[in-house]
Amino acid sequence: MAGGHGNEPSTYPSRMEPCLASSIPPLPRQNVALSNNMLPLSGGQGRRIRVLLVEDEEIHRRQVLARAVLRAAGVEADEAENGAEAGRRVRERVGGGGAYDLILTDKQMPVMDGHEATRQIRAMGVTTPIVAVSSDSLPSDVQAFTAAGADDFTPKPLTKEKVGHILSKFGLA
C-alpha cells in the first residue's frame, strides 16, 4: 500500500484492528447539579420566565436553549424556526394573555429574517425585550437590529452566562 511521497512506503498501518466498545473502560460518573446561581429560577412575581427563541438551525436551538439548564432554571422556552413563525407565536401569546418575557432572535433565517420579524413584532405594539443573537456582529449589524427595534445584541454562541446577564439586564432575574 503506497501512501508516502513518490515511491516511499506509507507509515500508516495497512490494517486496522477492531475495537469493541466493551473493551473501553467507562468514564467516571460525576454528579452534576444545577445551582440556583446559574440562572434565575423565576420572574419577579414568582412565575416562570417565558422566552421565545427564534433560530432556523436546530443545532443552534438545542445549544442556545440548553434545555436542561433553562428548563431546570424555570425558564419556559418556545422555539420558532423563522421570523414569520415568531410573529405568529407572539400574536398568539398576546391574544391569549401570556406574552413572552424575552425574545431571542437570529439574523439570517428563511421566510423572514430577524430584522423584519423584530419590526413586525414592534408594529404589533409589543414591548417585550428583543435581543438579537447573531454571529454577524459588525457595528452595522448591531445598528440594523437597533433600527428594527431590538433592545440589545449579543454575539453567538449564547452561553448560560450570557443568558443570565440578559435576564438580569431586563429585570427578569
Coordinates of N, CA and C in Angstrom, one line a residue:
M1 N 0.9 -1.2 0.0 CA 0.0 0.0 0.0 C 0.9 1.2 0.0
A2 N 0.9 2.0 -1.1 CA 1.7 3.2 -1.1 C 0.9 4.3 -0.5
G3 N 1.6 5.2 0.1 CA 0.9 6.3 0.8 C 1.9 7.4 1.1
G4 N 3.2 7.2 0.9 CA 4.1 8.3 1.1 C 4.3 9.1 -0.1
H5 N 5.4 9.8 -0.1 CA 5.7 10.7 -1.3 C 6.5 9.8 -2.3
G6 N 6.1 9.9 -3.6 CA 6.8 9.2 -4.6 C 6.6 7.7 -4.4
N7 N 7.7 6.9 -4.3 CA 7.7 5.5 -4.1 C 7.9 5.1 -2.7
E8 N 7.9 6.1 -1.7 CA 8.1 5.7 -0.3 C 6.9 4.9 0.2
P9 N 7.2 4.0 1.0 CA 6.1 3.2 1.6 C 5.3 4.1 2.6
S10 N 4.1 3.8 2.8 CA 3.3 4.5 3.8 C 3.7 4.2 5.2
T11 N 3.6 5.2 6.1 CA 3.9 4.9 7.5 C 2.6 4.6 8.3
Y12 N 1.5 4.6 7.6 CA 0.2 4.3 8.2 C 0.0 2.7 8.2
P13 N -0.6 2.2 9.3 CA -0.8 0.8 9.3 C -1.7 0.3 8.2
S14 N -1.4 -0.8 7.6 CA -2.2 -1.3 6.5 C -3.5 -2.0 6.9
R15 N -3.6 -2.2 8.2 CA -4.8 -3.0 8.7 C -5.2 -2.4 10.0
M16 N -6.4 -2.1 10.2 CA -6.9 -1.6 11.5 C -7.5 -2.7 12.3
E17 N -7.1 -2.8 13.5 CA -7.7 -3.8 14.4 C -9.0 -3.3 15.0
P18 N -10.0 -4.1 15.0 CA -11.3 -3.7 15.6 C -11.2 -3.4 17.0
C19 N -12.0 -2.5 17.5 CA -12.1 -2.1 18.9 C -13.5 -2.2 19.3
L20 N -13.7 -3.1 20.3 CA -15.1 -3.2 20.8 C -15.3 -2.2 21.9
A21 N -16.5 -1.6 21.9 CA -16.9 -0.7 22.9 C -16.8 -1.3 24.3
S22 N -17.0 -2.5 24.5 CA -17.0 -3.2 25.8 C -15.5 -3.2 26.3
S23 N -14.5 -3.1 25.4 CA -13.1 -3.1 25.9 C -12.6 -1.7 26.4
I24 N -13.4 -0.7 26.2 CA -13.1 0.6 26.6 C -13.6 0.9 28.0
P25 N -12.7 1.2 29.0 CA -13.2 1.4 30.4 C -14.2 2.6 30.4
P26 N -15.2 2.5 31.2 CA -16.2 3.6 31.3 C -15.5 4.8 32.0
L27 N -16.0 6.0 31.6 CA -15.6 7.3 32.2 C -16.2 7.3 33.6
P28 N -15.5 7.9 34.6 CA -16.1 8.1 35.9 C -17.3 9.0 35.8
R29 N -18.3 8.6 36.6 CA -19.5 9.4 36.6 C -19.3 10.5 37.6
Q30 N -19.9 11.7 37.2 CA -19.8 12.9 38.0 C -21.2 13.3 38.3
N31 N -21.5 13.7 39.5 CA -22.8 14.2 39.9 C -22.8 15.7 39.5
V32 N -23.6 16.0 38.5 CA -23.7 17.4 38.1 C -25.1 17.9 38.6
A33 N -25.0 18.9 39.4 CA -26.2 19.5 39.9 C -26.3 21.0 39.5
L34 N -27.4 21.4 39.1 CA -27.6 22.8 38.8 C -27.7 23.6 40.0
S35 N -26.9 24.7 40.1 CA -27.0 25.5 41.3 C -28.0 26.7 41.0
N36 N -28.5 27.2 42.1 CA -29.5 28.3 41.9 C -28.9 29.6 41.4
N37 N -27.5 29.7 41.5 CA -26.9 30.9 41.0 C -26.6 30.9 39.5
M38 N -26.9 29.8 38.8 CA -26.6 29.7 37.4 C -27.5 30.6 36.6
L39 N -28.8 30.5 36.9 CA -29.8 31.3 36.2 C -30.9 31.5 37.2
P40 N -31.7 32.6 37.0 CA -32.8 32.8 38.0 C -33.8 31.8 37.8
L41 N -34.5 31.5 39.0 CA -35.5 30.4 39.0 C -36.8 30.9 38.4
S42 N -37.1 32.1 38.6 CA -38.4 32.6 38.1 C -38.4 34.1 37.9
G43 N -39.5 34.6 37.3 CA -39.6 36.1 37.1 C -39.9 36.8 38.4
G44 N -39.9 38.1 38.3 CA -40.1 38.9 39.5 C -41.3 38.5 40.4
Q45 N -42.4 38.0 39.8 CA -43.6 37.7 40.6 C -43.6 36.2 41.0
G46 N -42.5 35.5 40.9 CA -42.5 34.1 41.3 C -43.1 33.2 40.2
R47 N -43.2 33.7 39.0 CA -43.8 32.9 37.9 C -42.6 32.5 37.0
R48 N -42.9 31.6 36.1 CA -41.9 31.1 35.1 C -41.6 32.2 34.1
I49 N -40.4 32.3 33.7 CA -40.0 33.3 32.6 C -40.3 32.6 31.3
R50 N -41.0 33.3 30.4 CA -41.3 32.8 29.1 C -40.4 33.5 28.0
V51 N -39.6 32.6 27.4 CA -38.7 33.1 26.4 C -39.0 32.5 25.0
L52 N -39.0 33.3 24.0 CA -39.1 32.8 22.6 C -37.7 32.8 21.9
L53 N -37.3 31.7 21.4 CA -36.0 31.6 20.7 C -36.3 31.5 19.2
V54 N -35.9 32.4 18.4 CA -36.1 32.4 17.0 C -34.8 32.1 16.3
E55 N -34.7 30.9 15.8 CA -33.4 30.4 15.2 C -33.8 29.3 14.2
D56 N -33.2 29.4 13.0 CA -33.6 28.5 11.9 C -32.8 27.2 12.0
E57 N -31.6 27.2 12.6 CA -30.8 25.9 12.7 C -31.1 25.2 14.0
E58 N -31.5 24.0 13.9 CA -31.9 23.2 15.0 C -30.7 23.0 16.0
I59 N -29.5 22.8 15.4 CA -28.3 22.6 16.3 C -28.1 23.8 17.2
H60 N -28.4 25.1 16.7 CA -28.2 26.3 17.5 C -29.4 26.4 18.5
R61 N -30.6 25.9 18.1 CA -31.7 26.0 19.1 C -31.4 25.1 20.2
R62 N -30.8 23.9 20.0 CA -30.5 22.9 21.0 C -29.4 23.5 21.9
Q63 N -28.4 24.1 21.3 CA -27.3 24.7 22.1 C -27.7 25.9 22.9
V64 N -28.5 26.8 22.2 CA -28.9 28.0 22.9 C -29.9 27.7 24.0
L65 N -30.8 26.9 23.7 CA -31.8 26.6 24.7 C -31.2 25.9 25.9
A66 N -30.2 25.1 25.6 CA -29.6 24.3 26.7 C -30.7 23.8 27.6
R67 N -31.6 23.1 27.0 CA -32.9 22.7 27.6 C -32.7 22.3 29.1
A68 N -31.7 21.5 29.4 CA -31.5 21.0 30.7 C -31.3 22.2 31.7
V69 N -30.6 23.2 31.2 CA -30.2 24.3 32.1 C -31.4 25.3 32.2
L70 N -31.9 25.7 31.0 CA -33.0 26.7 31.0 C -34.3 26.2 31.7
R71 N -34.7 25.0 31.3 CA -35.9 24.5 31.8 C -35.8 24.2 33.3
A72 N -34.7 23.6 33.7 CA -34.4 23.3 35.1 C -34.4 24.6 35.9
A73 N -34.0 25.7 35.3 CA -33.9 27.0 36.0 C -35.3 27.7 36.0
G74 N -36.3 27.1 35.4 CA -37.6 27.7 35.5 C -38.0 28.6 34.3
V75 N -37.2 28.5 33.2 CA -37.5 29.2 32.0 C -38.3 28.4 31.1
E76 N -39.4 28.9 30.7 CA -40.3 28.2 29.7 C -39.9 28.7 28.3
A77 N -39.3 27.8 27.5 CA -38.7 28.3 26.2 C -39.5 27.7 25.1
D78 N -40.0 28.6 24.2 CA -40.6 28.2 23.0 C -39.6 28.4 21.8
E79 N -39.8 27.7 20.7 CA -38.9 27.9 19.6 C -39.7 28.3 18.3
A80 N -39.1 29.1 17.5 CA -39.6 29.4 16.2 C -38.5 29.3 15.2
E81 N -38.8 28.7 14.0 CA -37.7 28.4 13.0 C -37.4 29.6 12.1
N82 N -38.3 30.6 12.1 CA -38.1 31.8 11.3 C -38.9 33.0 11.8
G83 N -38.7 34.1 11.2 CA -39.3 35.3 11.7 C -40.9 35.3 11.6
A84 N -41.4 34.7 10.5 CA -42.8 34.6 10.3 C -43.5 33.8 11.4
E85 N -42.8 32.7 11.8 CA -43.4 31.8 12.8 C -43.3 32.6 14.2
A86 N -42.2 33.3 14.4 CA -42.1 34.1 15.6 C -43.2 35.1 15.7
G87 N -43.5 35.8 14.6 CA -44.6 36.8 14.7 C -45.9 36.1 15.0
R88 N -46.2 34.9 14.5 CA -47.4 34.2 14.8 C -47.4 33.8 16.3
R89 N -46.3 33.3 16.8 CA -46.3 32.9 18.2 C -46.5 34.1 19.1
V90 N -45.9 35.2 18.8 CA -46.1 36.4 19.6 C -47.5 36.8 19.6
R91 N -48.1 36.9 18.4 CA -49.5 37.2 18.3 C -50.4 36.3 19.1
E92 N -50.2 35.0 19.0 CA -51.0 34.1 19.8 C -50.8 34.3 21.3
R93 N -49.6 34.6 21.8 CA -49.4 34.8 23.2 C -50.0 36.1 23.7
V94 N -49.9 37.1 22.9 CA -50.5 38.4 23.3 C -52.0 38.3 23.3
G95 N -52.6 37.6 22.3 CA -54.0 37.4 22.3 C -54.5 36.5 23.4
G96 N -53.7 35.6 23.9 CA -54.1 34.7 25.0 C -53.7 35.1 26.4
G97 N -53.1 36.3 26.5 CA -52.8 36.8 27.8 C -51.5 36.3 28.4
G98 N -50.7 35.6 27.6 CA -49.5 35.0 28.2 C -48.3 35.5 27.4
A99 N -48.1 36.8 27.3 CA -47.0 37.3 26.5 C -45.6 36.8 26.9
Y100 N -44.7 36.8 26.0 CA -43.3 36.4 26.3 C -42.6 37.5 27.2
D101 N -41.7 37.1 28.0 CA -40.9 38.0 28.8 C -39.7 38.4 28.1
L102 N -39.2 37.6 27.1 CA -38.0 37.9 26.3 C -38.0 37.2 25.0
I103 N -37.5 37.8 24.0 CA -37.4 37.2 22.7 C -35.9 37.3 22.3
L104 N -35.4 36.1 21.9 CA -34.0 36.0 21.4 C -34.1 35.6 19.9
T105 N -33.6 36.5 19.0 CA -33.7 36.2 17.6 C -32.4 36.2 16.8
D106 N -32.3 35.3 15.9 CA -31.2 35.2 15.0 C -31.4 36.3 13.9
K107 N -30.4 36.5 13.1 CA -30.5 37.5 12.0 C -30.9 36.8 10.7
Q108 N -30.2 35.9 10.2 CA -30.4 35.3 8.9 C -31.3 34.0 9.1
M109 N -32.5 34.0 8.5 CA -33.4 32.9 8.6 C -34.2 32.8 7.3
P110 N -34.7 31.7 6.9 CA -35.6 31.6 5.7 C -36.9 32.2 6.1
V111 N -37.7 32.5 5.1 CA -39.1 33.0 5.1 C -39.0 34.5 5.6
M112 N -38.5 34.8 6.8 CA -38.4 36.2 7.3 C -37.2 36.3 8.2
D113 N -36.4 37.3 8.0 CA -35.2 37.4 8.8 C -35.5 38.1 10.1
G114 N -34.5 38.1 11.0 CA -34.6 38.7 12.3 C -35.0 40.2 12.3
H115 N -34.4 40.9 11.4 CA -34.7 42.4 11.3 C -36.2 42.6 11.1
E116 N -36.7 41.9 10.0 CA -38.1 42.1 9.7 C -39.1 41.6 10.8
A117 N -38.7 40.5 11.4 CA -39.5 39.9 12.5 C -39.6 40.9 13.6
T118 N -38.4 41.5 13.9 CA -38.4 42.5 15.0 C -39.3 43.7 14.7
R119 N -39.2 44.2 13.4 CA -40.1 45.3 13.0 C -41.5 45.0 13.2
Q120 N -41.9 43.8 12.7 CA -43.3 43.4 12.7 C -43.8 43.2 14.2
I121 N -43.0 42.6 15.0 CA -43.4 42.4 16.4 C -43.6 43.8 17.1
R122 N -42.7 44.7 16.8 CA -42.8 46.1 17.4 C -44.1 46.8 16.8
A123 N -44.4 46.5 15.5 CA -45.6 47.1 14.9 C -46.9 46.6 15.6
M124 N -46.8 45.4 16.2 CA -48.0 44.9 17.0 C -48.2 45.6 18.3
G125 N -47.2 46.5 18.6 CA -47.3 47.2 19.9 C -46.7 46.4 21.1
V126 N -46.0 45.4 20.7 CA -45.3 44.5 21.8 C -44.1 45.2 22.3
T127 N -43.9 45.3 23.6 CA -42.8 46.0 24.2 C -41.8 45.0 24.8
T128 N -42.1 43.7 24.7 CA -41.2 42.7 25.2 C -39.7 42.9 24.7
P129 N -38.8 42.8 25.6 CA -37.4 42.9 25.2 C -37.0 41.9 24.1
I130 N -36.4 42.5 23.0 CA -35.9 41.6 21.9 C -34.4 41.7 21.9
V131 N -33.7 40.6 22.0 CA -32.3 40.6 21.9 C -31.9 39.8 20.7
A132 N -31.1 40.5 19.8 CA -30.6 39.9 18.6 C -29.4 39.0 19.0
V133 N -29.3 37.8 18.5 CA -28.2 36.9 18.8 C -27.7 36.4 17.4
S134 N -26.5 36.9 17.1 CA -26.0 36.6 15.7 C -24.5 36.4 15.7
S135 N -24.0 35.7 14.8 CA -22.6 35.6 14.6 C -22.1 36.8 13.8
D136 N -23.0 37.5 13.1 CA -22.7 38.8 12.4 C -22.7 39.9 13.4
S137 N -21.5 40.4 13.9 CA -21.5 41.3 15.0 C -20.8 42.6 14.6
L138 N -20.7 43.0 13.4 CA -20.1 44.3 13.0 C -21.0 45.4 13.5
P139 N -20.5 46.6 13.7 CA -21.3 47.7 14.2 C -22.5 47.9 13.3
S140 N -22.4 47.7 12.0 CA -23.6 47.9 11.1 C -24.6 46.9 11.4
D141 N -24.3 45.6 11.7 CA -25.2 44.6 12.1 C -26.0 45.0 13.3
V142 N -25.3 45.5 14.3 CA -25.9 45.9 15.6 C -26.8 47.1 15.3
Q143 N -26.4 48.0 14.5 CA -27.2 49.2 14.2 C -28.5 48.8 13.5
A144 N -28.4 47.9 12.6 CA -29.6 47.4 11.8 C -30.6 46.8 12.7
F145 N -30.2 46.0 13.7 CA -31.1 45.4 14.7 C -31.7 46.5 15.6
T146 N -30.9 47.5 16.0 CA -31.4 48.6 16.8 C -32.4 49.4 16.1
A147 N -32.1 49.7 14.8 CA -33.1 50.4 13.9 C -34.4 49.6 13.8
A148 N -34.3 48.3 13.8 CA -35.5 47.5 13.6 C -36.4 47.4 14.9
G149 N -35.7 47.8 16.0 CA -36.5 47.8 17.3 C -35.9 46.9 18.4
A150 N -34.8 46.2 18.1 CA -34.2 45.3 19.1 C -33.6 46.2 20.3
D151 N -33.7 45.6 21.5 CA -33.3 46.3 22.7 C -31.8 46.0 23.0
D152 N -31.3 44.9 22.5 CA -29.9 44.6 22.8 C -29.4 43.6 21.7
F153 N -28.1 43.4 21.7 CA -27.4 42.5 20.8 C -26.4 41.7 21.6
T154 N -26.2 40.4 21.3 CA -25.1 39.6 21.8 C -24.7 38.7 20.7
P155 N -23.4 38.5 20.6 CA -22.8 37.6 19.6 C -23.0 36.1 20.0
K156 N -23.1 35.3 19.0 CA -23.1 33.8 19.2 C -21.7 33.4 19.6
P157 N -21.6 32.4 20.4 CA -22.7 31.5 20.9 C -23.3 32.1 22.2
L158 N -24.5 31.7 22.4 CA -25.3 32.2 23.6 C -25.0 31.2 24.7
T159 N -24.3 31.6 25.7 CA -24.0 30.8 26.8 C -24.9 31.0 28.0
K160 N -24.9 30.1 29.0 CA -25.7 30.3 30.2 C -25.3 31.6 30.9
E161 N -24.0 32.0 30.8 CA -23.6 33.3 31.5 C -24.3 34.4 30.7
K162 N -24.3 34.4 29.4 CA -24.9 35.5 28.6 C -26.4 35.5 28.9
V163 N -27.0 34.4 28.9 CA -28.5 34.3 29.2 C -28.7 34.9 30.6
G164 N -28.0 34.6 31.6 CA -28.1 35.1 32.9 C -28.0 36.6 32.9
H165 N -27.0 37.1 32.2 CA -26.8 38.6 32.1 C -28.0 39.3 31.5
I166 N -28.4 38.7 30.4 CA -29.6 39.3 29.7 C -30.8 39.3 30.6
L167 N -31.1 38.2 31.2 CA -32.2 38.1 32.1 C -32.1 39.2 33.2
S168 N -30.9 39.3 33.8 CA -30.7 40.4 34.8 C -30.9 41.8 34.3
K169 N -30.3 42.0 33.1 CA -30.4 43.3 32.5 C -31.9 43.8 32.3
F170 N -32.8 42.9 32.0 CA -34.2 43.2 31.7 C -35.1 42.9 32.9
G171 N -34.5 42.8 34.1 CA -35.2 42.6 35.3 C -36.0 41.3 35.5
L172 N -35.5 40.3 34.8 CA -36.2 39.0 34.8 C -35.5 38.1 35.8
A173 N -34.5 38.5 36.4 CA -33.7 37.7 37.4 C -34.3 37.8 38.8

